[in-house]
XYZ file of C-alpha atoms in Angstrom:
578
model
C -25.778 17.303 -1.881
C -29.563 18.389 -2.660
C -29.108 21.360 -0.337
C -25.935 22.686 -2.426
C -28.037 22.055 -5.289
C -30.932 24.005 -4.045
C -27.879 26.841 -3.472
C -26.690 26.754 -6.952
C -29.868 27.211 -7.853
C -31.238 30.099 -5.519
C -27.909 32.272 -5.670
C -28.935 31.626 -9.930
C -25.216 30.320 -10.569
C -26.879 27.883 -12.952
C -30.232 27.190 -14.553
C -32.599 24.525 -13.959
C -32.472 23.948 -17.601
C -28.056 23.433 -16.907
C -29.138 21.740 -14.039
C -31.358 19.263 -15.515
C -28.909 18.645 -18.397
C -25.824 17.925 -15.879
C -28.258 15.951 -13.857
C -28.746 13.639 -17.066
C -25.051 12.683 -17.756
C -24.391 11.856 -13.919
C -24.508 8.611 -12.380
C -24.831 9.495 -8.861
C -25.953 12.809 -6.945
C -22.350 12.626 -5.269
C -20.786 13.376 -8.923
C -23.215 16.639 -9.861
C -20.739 18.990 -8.689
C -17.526 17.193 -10.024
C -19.155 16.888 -13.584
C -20.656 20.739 -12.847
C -16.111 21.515 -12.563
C -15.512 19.383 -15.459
C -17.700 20.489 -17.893
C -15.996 24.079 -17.516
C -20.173 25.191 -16.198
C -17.834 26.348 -13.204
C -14.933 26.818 -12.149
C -13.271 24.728 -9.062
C -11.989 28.260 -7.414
C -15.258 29.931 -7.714
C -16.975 26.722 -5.390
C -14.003 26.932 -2.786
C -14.712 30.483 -2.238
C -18.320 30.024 -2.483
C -18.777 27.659 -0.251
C -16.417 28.931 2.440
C -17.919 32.129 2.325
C -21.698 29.971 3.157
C -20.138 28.210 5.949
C -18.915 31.289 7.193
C -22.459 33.204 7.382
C -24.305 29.532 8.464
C -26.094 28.920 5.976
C -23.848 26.332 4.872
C -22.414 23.362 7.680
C -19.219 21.786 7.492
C -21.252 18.181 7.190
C -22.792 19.474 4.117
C -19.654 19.103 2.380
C -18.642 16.029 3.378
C -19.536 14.154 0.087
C -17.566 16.310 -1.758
C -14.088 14.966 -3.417
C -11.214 14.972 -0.872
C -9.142 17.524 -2.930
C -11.932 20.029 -3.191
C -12.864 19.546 0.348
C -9.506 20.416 1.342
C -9.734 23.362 -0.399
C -12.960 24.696 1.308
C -11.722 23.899 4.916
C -7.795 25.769 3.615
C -9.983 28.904 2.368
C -12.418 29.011 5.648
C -9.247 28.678 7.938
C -7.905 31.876 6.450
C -11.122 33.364 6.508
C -11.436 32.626 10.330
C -7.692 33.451 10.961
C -6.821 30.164 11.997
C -4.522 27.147 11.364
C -5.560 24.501 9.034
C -3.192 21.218 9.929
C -2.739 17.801 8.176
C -3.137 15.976 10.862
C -0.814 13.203 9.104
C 2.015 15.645 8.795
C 2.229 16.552 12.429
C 3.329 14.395 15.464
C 0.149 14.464 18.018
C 1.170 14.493 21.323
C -1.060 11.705 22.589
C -0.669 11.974 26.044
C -2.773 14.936 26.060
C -5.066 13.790 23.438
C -5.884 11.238 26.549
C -6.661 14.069 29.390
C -9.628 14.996 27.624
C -12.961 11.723 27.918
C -12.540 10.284 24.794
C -16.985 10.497 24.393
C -16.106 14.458 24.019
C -13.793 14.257 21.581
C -15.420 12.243 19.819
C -19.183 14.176 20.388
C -17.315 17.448 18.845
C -14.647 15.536 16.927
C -11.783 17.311 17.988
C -8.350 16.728 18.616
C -5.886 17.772 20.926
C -2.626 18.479 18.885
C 0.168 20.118 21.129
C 0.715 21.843 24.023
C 2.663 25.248 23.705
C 4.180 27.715 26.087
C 0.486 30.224 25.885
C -1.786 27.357 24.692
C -3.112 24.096 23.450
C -3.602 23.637 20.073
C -7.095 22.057 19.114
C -8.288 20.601 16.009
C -11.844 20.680 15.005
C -13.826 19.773 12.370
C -16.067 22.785 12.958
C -14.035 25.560 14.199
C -17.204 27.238 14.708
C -19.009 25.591 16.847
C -18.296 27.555 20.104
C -20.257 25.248 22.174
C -17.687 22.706 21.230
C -14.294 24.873 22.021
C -16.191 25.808 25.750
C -16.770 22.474 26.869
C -13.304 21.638 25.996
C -11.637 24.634 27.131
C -13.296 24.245 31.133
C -10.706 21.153 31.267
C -8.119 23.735 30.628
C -8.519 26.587 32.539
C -5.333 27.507 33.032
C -4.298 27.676 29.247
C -6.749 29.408 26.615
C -7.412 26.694 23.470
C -5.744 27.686 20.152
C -8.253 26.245 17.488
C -7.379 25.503 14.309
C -9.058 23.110 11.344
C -8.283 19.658 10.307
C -10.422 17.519 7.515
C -13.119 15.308 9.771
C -12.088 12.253 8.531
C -8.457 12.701 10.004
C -9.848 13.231 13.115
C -11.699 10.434 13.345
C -9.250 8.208 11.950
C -6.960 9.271 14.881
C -9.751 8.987 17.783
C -10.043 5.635 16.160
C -6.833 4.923 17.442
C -7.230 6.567 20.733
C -9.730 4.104 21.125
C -8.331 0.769 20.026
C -4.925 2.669 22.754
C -7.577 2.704 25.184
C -8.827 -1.413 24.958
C -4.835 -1.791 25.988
C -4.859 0.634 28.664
C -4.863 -1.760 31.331
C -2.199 -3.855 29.449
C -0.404 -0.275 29.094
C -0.130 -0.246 33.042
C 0.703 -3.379 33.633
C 4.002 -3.093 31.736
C 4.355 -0.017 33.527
C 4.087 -1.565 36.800
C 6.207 -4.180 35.680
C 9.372 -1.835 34.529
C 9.072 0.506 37.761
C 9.023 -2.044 40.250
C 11.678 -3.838 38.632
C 10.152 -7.242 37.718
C 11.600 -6.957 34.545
C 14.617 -7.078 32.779
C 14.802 -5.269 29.351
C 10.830 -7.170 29.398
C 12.474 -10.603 29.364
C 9.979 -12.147 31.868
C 7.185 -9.548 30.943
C 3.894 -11.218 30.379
C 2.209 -8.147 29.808
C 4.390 -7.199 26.758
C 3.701 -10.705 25.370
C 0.260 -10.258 25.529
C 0.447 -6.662 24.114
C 2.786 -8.230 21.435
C 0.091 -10.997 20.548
C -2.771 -8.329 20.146
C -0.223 -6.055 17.945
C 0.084 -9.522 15.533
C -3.746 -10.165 16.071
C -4.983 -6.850 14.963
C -2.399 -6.357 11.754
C -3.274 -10.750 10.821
C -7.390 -9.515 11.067
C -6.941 -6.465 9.016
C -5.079 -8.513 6.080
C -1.875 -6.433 6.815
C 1.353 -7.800 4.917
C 3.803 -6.078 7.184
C 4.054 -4.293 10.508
C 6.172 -0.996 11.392
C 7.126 0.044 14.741
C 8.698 3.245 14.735
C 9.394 5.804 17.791
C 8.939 8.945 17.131
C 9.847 12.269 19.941
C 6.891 12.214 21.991
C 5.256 8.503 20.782
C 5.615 4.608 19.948
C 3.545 4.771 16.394
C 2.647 0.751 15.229
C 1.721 0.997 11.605
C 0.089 -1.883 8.862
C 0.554 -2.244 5.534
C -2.447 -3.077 4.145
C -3.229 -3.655 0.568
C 0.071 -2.119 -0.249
C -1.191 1.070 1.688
C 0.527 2.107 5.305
C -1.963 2.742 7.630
C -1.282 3.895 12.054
C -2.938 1.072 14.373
C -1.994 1.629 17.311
C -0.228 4.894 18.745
C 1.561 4.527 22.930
C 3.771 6.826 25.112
C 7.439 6.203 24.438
C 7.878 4.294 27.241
C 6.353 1.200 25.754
C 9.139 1.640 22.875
C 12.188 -0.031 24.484
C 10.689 -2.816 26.788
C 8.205 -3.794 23.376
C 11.472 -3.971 21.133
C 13.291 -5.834 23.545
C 11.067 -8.124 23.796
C 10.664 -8.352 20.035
C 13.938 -8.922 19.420
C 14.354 -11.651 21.908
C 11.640 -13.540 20.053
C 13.649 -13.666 16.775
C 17.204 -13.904 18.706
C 18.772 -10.644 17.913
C 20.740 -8.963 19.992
C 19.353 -6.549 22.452
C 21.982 -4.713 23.277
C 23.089 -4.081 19.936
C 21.271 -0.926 18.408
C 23.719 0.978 16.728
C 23.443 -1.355 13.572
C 20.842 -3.248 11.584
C 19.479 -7.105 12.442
C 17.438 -9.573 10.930
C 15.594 -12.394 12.662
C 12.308 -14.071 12.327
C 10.246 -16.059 15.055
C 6.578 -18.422 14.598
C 3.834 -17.706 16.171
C 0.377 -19.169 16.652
C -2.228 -16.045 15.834
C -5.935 -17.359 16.137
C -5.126 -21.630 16.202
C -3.018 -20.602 12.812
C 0.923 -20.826 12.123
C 2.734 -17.559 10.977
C 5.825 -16.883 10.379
C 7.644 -13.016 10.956
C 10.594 -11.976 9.308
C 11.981 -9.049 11.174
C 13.907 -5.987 10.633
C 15.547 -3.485 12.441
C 17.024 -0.138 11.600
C 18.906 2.382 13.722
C 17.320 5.979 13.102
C 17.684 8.842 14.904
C 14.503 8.342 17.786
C 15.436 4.595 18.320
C 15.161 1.914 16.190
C 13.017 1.158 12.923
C 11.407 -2.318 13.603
C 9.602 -3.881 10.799
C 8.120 -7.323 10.378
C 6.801 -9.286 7.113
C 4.187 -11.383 8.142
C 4.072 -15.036 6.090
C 1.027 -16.695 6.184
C 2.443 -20.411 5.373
C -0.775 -21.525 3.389
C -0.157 -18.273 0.884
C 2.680 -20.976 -0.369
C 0.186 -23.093 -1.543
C -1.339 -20.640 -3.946
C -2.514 -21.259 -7.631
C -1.167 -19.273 -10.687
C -4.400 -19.281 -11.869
C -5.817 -17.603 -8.531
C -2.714 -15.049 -8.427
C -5.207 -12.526 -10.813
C -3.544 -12.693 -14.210
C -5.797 -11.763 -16.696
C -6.840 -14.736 -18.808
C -4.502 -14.036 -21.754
C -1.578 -13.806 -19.778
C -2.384 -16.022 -17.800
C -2.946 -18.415 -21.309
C 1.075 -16.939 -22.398
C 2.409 -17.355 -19.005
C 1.451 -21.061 -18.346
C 2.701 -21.980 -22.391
C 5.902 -20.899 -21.551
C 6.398 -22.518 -18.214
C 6.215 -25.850 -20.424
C 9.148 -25.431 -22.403
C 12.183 -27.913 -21.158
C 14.762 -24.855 -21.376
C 15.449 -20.940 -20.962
C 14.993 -18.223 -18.658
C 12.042 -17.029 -17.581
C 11.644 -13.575 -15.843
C 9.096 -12.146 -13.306
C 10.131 -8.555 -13.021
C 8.229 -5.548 -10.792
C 9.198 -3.159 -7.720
C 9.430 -4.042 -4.533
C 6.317 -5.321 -3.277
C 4.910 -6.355 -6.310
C 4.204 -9.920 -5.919
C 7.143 -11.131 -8.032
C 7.477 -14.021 -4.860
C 3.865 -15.213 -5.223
C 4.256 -15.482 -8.819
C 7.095 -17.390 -8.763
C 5.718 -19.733 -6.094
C 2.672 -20.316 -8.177
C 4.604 -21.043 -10.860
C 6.760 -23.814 -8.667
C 3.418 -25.097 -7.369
C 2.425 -25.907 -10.723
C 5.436 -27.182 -12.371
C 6.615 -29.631 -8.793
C 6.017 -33.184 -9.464
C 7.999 -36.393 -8.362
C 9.592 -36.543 -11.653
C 11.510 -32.973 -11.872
C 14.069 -32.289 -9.498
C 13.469 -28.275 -8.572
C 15.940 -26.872 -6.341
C 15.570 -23.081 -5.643
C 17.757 -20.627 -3.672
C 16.253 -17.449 -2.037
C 17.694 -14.753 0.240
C 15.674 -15.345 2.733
C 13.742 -18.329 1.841
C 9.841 -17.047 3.066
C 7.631 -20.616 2.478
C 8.425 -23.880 2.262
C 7.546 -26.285 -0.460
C 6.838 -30.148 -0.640
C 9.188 -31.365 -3.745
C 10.958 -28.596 -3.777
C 14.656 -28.365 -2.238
C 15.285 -24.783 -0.693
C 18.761 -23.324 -0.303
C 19.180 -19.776 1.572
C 22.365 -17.578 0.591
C 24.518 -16.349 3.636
C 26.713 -13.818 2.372
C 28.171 -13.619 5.637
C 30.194 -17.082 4.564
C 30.707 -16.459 1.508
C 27.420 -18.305 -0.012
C 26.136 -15.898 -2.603
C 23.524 -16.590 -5.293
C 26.148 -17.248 -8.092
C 28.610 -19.830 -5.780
C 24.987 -21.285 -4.659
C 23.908 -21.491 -8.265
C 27.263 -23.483 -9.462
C 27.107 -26.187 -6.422
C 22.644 -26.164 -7.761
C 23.837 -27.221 -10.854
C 26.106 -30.013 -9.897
C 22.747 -31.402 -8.271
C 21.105 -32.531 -11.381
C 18.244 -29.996 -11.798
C 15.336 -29.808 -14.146
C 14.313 -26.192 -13.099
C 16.334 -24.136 -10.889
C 14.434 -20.683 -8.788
C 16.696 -17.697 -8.466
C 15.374 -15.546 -5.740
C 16.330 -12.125 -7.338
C 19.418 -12.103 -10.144
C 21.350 -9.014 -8.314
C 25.175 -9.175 -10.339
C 26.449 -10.066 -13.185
C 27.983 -13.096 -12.198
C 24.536 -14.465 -11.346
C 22.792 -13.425 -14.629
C 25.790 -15.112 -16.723
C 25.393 -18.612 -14.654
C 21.786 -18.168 -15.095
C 22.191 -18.163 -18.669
C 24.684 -20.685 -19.036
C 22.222 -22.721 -16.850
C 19.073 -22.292 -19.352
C 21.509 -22.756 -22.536
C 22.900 -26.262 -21.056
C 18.720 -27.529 -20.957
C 17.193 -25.983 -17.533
C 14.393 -24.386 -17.089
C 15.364 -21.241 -14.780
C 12.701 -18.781 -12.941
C 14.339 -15.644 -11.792
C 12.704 -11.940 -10.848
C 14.549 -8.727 -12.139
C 14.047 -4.976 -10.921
C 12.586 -3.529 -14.020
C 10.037 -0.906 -15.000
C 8.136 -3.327 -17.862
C 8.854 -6.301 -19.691
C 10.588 -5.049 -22.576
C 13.036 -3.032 -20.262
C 14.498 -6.456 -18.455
C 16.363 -7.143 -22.427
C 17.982 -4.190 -22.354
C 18.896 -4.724 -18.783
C 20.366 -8.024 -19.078
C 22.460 -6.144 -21.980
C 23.734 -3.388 -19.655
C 24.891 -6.017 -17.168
C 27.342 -7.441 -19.697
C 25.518 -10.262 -20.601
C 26.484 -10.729 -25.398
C 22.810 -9.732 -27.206
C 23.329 -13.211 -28.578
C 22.853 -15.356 -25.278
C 20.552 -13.306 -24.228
C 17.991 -13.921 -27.258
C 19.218 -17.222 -27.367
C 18.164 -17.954 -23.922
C 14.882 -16.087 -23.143
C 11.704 -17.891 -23.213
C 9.688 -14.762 -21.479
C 9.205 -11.908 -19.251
C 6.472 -11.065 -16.948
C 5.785 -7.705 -15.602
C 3.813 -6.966 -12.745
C 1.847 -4.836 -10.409
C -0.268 -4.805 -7.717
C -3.359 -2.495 -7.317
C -6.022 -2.164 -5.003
C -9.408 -3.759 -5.496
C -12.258 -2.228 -5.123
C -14.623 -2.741 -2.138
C -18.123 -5.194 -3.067
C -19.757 -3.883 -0.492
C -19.718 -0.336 -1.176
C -18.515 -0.114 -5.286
C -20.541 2.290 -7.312
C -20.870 4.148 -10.634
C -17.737 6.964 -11.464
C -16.898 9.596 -13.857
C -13.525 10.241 -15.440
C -11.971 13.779 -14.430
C -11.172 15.133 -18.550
C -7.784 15.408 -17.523
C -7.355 11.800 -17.074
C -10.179 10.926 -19.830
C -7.813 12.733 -22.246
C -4.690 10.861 -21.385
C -6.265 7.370 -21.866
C -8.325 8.222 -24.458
C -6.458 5.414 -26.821
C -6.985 2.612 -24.570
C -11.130 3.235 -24.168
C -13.637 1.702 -25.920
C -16.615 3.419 -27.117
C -18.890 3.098 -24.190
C -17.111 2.962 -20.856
C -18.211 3.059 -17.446
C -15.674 2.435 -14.369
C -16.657 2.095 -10.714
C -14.890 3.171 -7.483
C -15.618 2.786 -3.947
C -17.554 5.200 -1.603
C -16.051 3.776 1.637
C -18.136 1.687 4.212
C -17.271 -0.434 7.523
C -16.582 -3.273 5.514
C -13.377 -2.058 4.027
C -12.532 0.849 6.642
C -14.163 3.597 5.082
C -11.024 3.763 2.253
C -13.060 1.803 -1.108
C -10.780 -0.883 -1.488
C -10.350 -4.595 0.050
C -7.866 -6.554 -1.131
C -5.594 -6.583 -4.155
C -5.715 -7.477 -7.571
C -2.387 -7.830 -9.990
C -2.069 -6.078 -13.051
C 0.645 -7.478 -15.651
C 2.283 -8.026 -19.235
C 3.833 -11.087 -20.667
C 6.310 -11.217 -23.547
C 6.964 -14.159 -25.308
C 10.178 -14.616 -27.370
C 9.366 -16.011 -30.538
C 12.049 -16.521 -33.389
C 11.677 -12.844 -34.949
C 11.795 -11.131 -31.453
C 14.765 -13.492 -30.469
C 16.525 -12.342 -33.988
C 16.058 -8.684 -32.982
C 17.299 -9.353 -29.649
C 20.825 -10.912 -31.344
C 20.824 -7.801 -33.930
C 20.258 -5.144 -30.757
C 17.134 -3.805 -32.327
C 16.196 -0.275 -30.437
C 13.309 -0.614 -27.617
C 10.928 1.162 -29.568
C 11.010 -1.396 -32.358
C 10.810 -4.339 -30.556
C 7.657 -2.490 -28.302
C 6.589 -2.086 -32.044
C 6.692 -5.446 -32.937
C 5.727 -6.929 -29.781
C 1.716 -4.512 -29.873
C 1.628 -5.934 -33.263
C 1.788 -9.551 -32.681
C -0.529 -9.602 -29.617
C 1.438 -8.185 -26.526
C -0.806 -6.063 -24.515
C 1.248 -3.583 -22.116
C 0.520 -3.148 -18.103
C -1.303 -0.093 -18.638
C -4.422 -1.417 -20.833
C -4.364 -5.004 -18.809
C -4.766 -2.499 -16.188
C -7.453 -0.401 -18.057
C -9.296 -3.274 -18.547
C -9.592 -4.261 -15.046
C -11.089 -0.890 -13.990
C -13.303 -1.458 -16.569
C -14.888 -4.713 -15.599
C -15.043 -3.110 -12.240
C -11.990 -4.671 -10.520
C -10.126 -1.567 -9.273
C -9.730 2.336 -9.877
C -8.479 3.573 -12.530
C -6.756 5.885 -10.000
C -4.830 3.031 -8.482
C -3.993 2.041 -11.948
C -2.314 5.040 -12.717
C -1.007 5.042 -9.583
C 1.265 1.731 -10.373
C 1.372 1.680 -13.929
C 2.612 4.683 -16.473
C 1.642 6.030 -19.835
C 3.563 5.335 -22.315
């Protein structure tokens, strides 16, 4: 960044007196060009076109821009690729063809970081993080000399991310051949007595339990077998084979959650146990006929996650504070509502873990049930038979409850026994699909349940998100882009600072580790329930709601990027203005 600097300042596109000024409102040397954009000193298309046009005469390199924001990096490399009169490729967009990626040593690749993309009728497509470096495209082009290279451009950190996972392929290469060996000499069956394929299976569920992943995606693809994480809420490619590995790997897969392996023309659902590093898991699997194969995905369930505290969940102390005070009244509903993947589950376990005791009888039913719970009776649906959540929910109520768990309310039908439940003196947890808090009123309105049992029977609804956290290791000082400063300008305080992170080892070079919820609680009190029975409009009960304390998703999660928690990028990302 000091050599741009020096630039800026020897081409005299600012003045050391600008310079010195900028210099004084930025918190980092990484942020001098970003606040340069943002105070309007100049413009974002004038530093694309300058730059590109340095790199291109060498007085610039490609690493000297590496510090720079993604987006405006982007922009360099798109403008220097039409400069050169080559390709620039998102590398995540296109399907590698791996296989040739492997003919060149993987220590080349990675000396030059390139790429080998494709391989087409005249040529082989290369991507490079320095298209210029002709040193780089000769030493890979004397491995081809049958086939000139076609080079084109790809952001450096793509490239690496994808040698990565040449290189974690290549610690299974010997596995790799082994199953190989296996299926062409005939030792196996569909991989039923495969050993290899166990063990290949065991590092898959090793590598995804280490990285914190939540859920694991196999998915063919034309040319490749791509094995993909979740982690923190964010999909990211582990592990990347030949097609061939595909069908003896699913086989095997299914066989460990009894599915059927024959059947792949419709979806299946299984789970298996497994003992990853001396510790029980459980994986609930998926699959999904698609057009390459089958879609296999598994939820990993970590059995001691069951145990968790509310108070370790992340609620912010005041809902926290609202959340607990109404999981002590004897009677009414209480909602957890959020998208998919939102944590609604761990709530709602938390909130069982604290309420269990000898003397309530809880009985909960849950499609599919994902931990089990000491003093806690678990029922599963199986709509297959006829045993929904609404004919579960009448026999759960002949059993004498104190609180009952509803998994998800999905009809009507469940929602109105739900409510008759809570009106007849239980206490009944339940999530909803709904944007916010307020929204899950009107909801249970537009699925035909009378304004008047619903305020009658609400005790509160909790909203919820979940956003990354921001990296310890590597978290420093941020500016706001005035875009975004100007949109949230309502819900800053005077003096604000927020923090993001730069990327290290510790967290995979992305910033964040781990995940942090962001939420709302409403409480019903007697004037809310009233405008509930009277069908007040959504903007007057919001109205009412600000006014006597409720503070929405969007400034809980404001707050926690302020204290240094999380972006406000990944707030935004989860949460919307209102």
């Amino acid at each position: 960044m000091e050599k741009i600097t020096s630039l800026l300042l020897e081409k005299s596109i600012i003045t050391p007196e600008v310079m010195q000024k900028v210099k004084e409102d930025t918190t980092s040397e990484k942020n001098l060009l970003h606040n340069l954009i943002a105070k309007g000193i100049i413009s974002e298309n004038f530093v694309v076109k300058f730059f590109g046009d340095l790199i291109r005469e060498g007085s610039l390199n490609i690493d000297d821009i590496e510090n720079l924001p993604d987006t405006l990096k982007e922009k360099i490399l798109k403008y220097l690729a039409k400069l050169l009169n080559i390709d620039f490729l998102d590398l995540d967009s296109i399907d590698i063809d791996f296989r040739l990626a492997t003919k060149v040593p993987l220590s080349q690749l990675k000396k030059y970081v390139a790429i080998l993309v494709k391989e087409e009728d005249i040529n082989i497509v290369v991507a490079f993080k320095d298209p210029l470096d002709i040193s780089a495209q000769e030493a890979i082009q004397r491995l081809f000399p049958k086939k000139p290279l076609k080079p084109a451009i790809a952001p450096a950190k793509q490239i690496e991310r994808y040698l990565n996972k040449l290189e974690l392929s290549e610690s299974v290469k010997g596995l790799i051949n082994e199953i190989r060996k296996e299926i062409n000499a005939g030792n196996i069956n569909e991989a039923r007595e495969s050993s290899a394929i166990l063990r290949l299976i065991e590092i898959i569920l090793k590598t995804a339990i280490i990285s914190r992943a939540s859920d694991i995606h196999i998915e063919p693809t034309g040319k490749n077998c791509i094995i993909r994480s979740r982690i923190d809420g964010i999909l990211t490619e582990t592990f990347i084979f030949d097609k061939d590995i595909y069908p003896p790997l699913s086989s095997r897969l299914k066989l460990l959650a009894n599915l059927d392996i024959a059947e792949k023309r419709k979806p299946q659902d299984g789970r298996f146990s497994a003992t990853i590093m001396n510790k029980e898991y459980d994986f609930r699997i998926s699959t999904l006929p698609i057009m390459t194969g089958e879609s296999i995905v598994m939820r990993i369930l970590d059995k001691s996650k069951a145990m968790i505290k509310l108070e370790d969940a992340g609620m912010s102390d005041y809902n926290y504070k609202k959340f607990t005070s109404a999981l002590k009244t004897p009677y009414g509903i209480i909602l957890v509502t959020g998208p998919t993947g939102s944590g609604k589950t761990t709530t709602l376990y938390g909130a069982l873990n604290m309420l269990r005791s000898v003397e309530k009888k809880i009985i909960t039913v849950e499609d599919p049930i994902e931990y089990q719970m000491n003093l806690v009776q678990q029922s599963q649906v199986q709509p297959k038979i006829g045993f929904t959540f609404a004919t579960a929910l009448r026999s759960i109520l002949r059993q004498d409850p104190d609180i009952v768990m509803i998994g998800e309310i999905r009809d009507q039908e469940t929602l109105r026994i739900a409510v008759q439940a809570a009106l007849t003196g239980h206490l009944v947890l339940s999530t909803l699909h709904t944007n916010d808090a307020i929204s899950a009123i009107t909801r249970m309105v537009d699925m035909g349940i009378e304004p008047y049992l619903v305020s009658g029977s609400l005790i509160a609804i909790e909203a919820q998100r979940l956003v990354r956290k921001i990296c310890p290791y590597c978290r420093e000082k941020t500016v706001l882009l005035p875009n975004i400063e100007k949109d949230i300008k309502e819900y800053l305080p005077t003096n604000y600072q927020f923090y993001k992170g730069k990327g290290c080892k510790h967290c995979n070079m992305t910033g964040y580790m781990g995940r942090e919820m962001v939420s709302e609680v409403l409480t019903v009190d007697d004037q809310l329930s009233s405008m509930i029975a009277r069908e007040e409009s959504k903007e007057k009960i919001t109205k009412y709601a600000i006014e006597n304390g409720f503070i929405p998703m969007i400034q809980d999660g404001i707050n926690k990027a302020l204290e240094g928690y999380t972006t406000i990028e990944e707030v935004l990302r989860v949460t919307r203005l209102s």
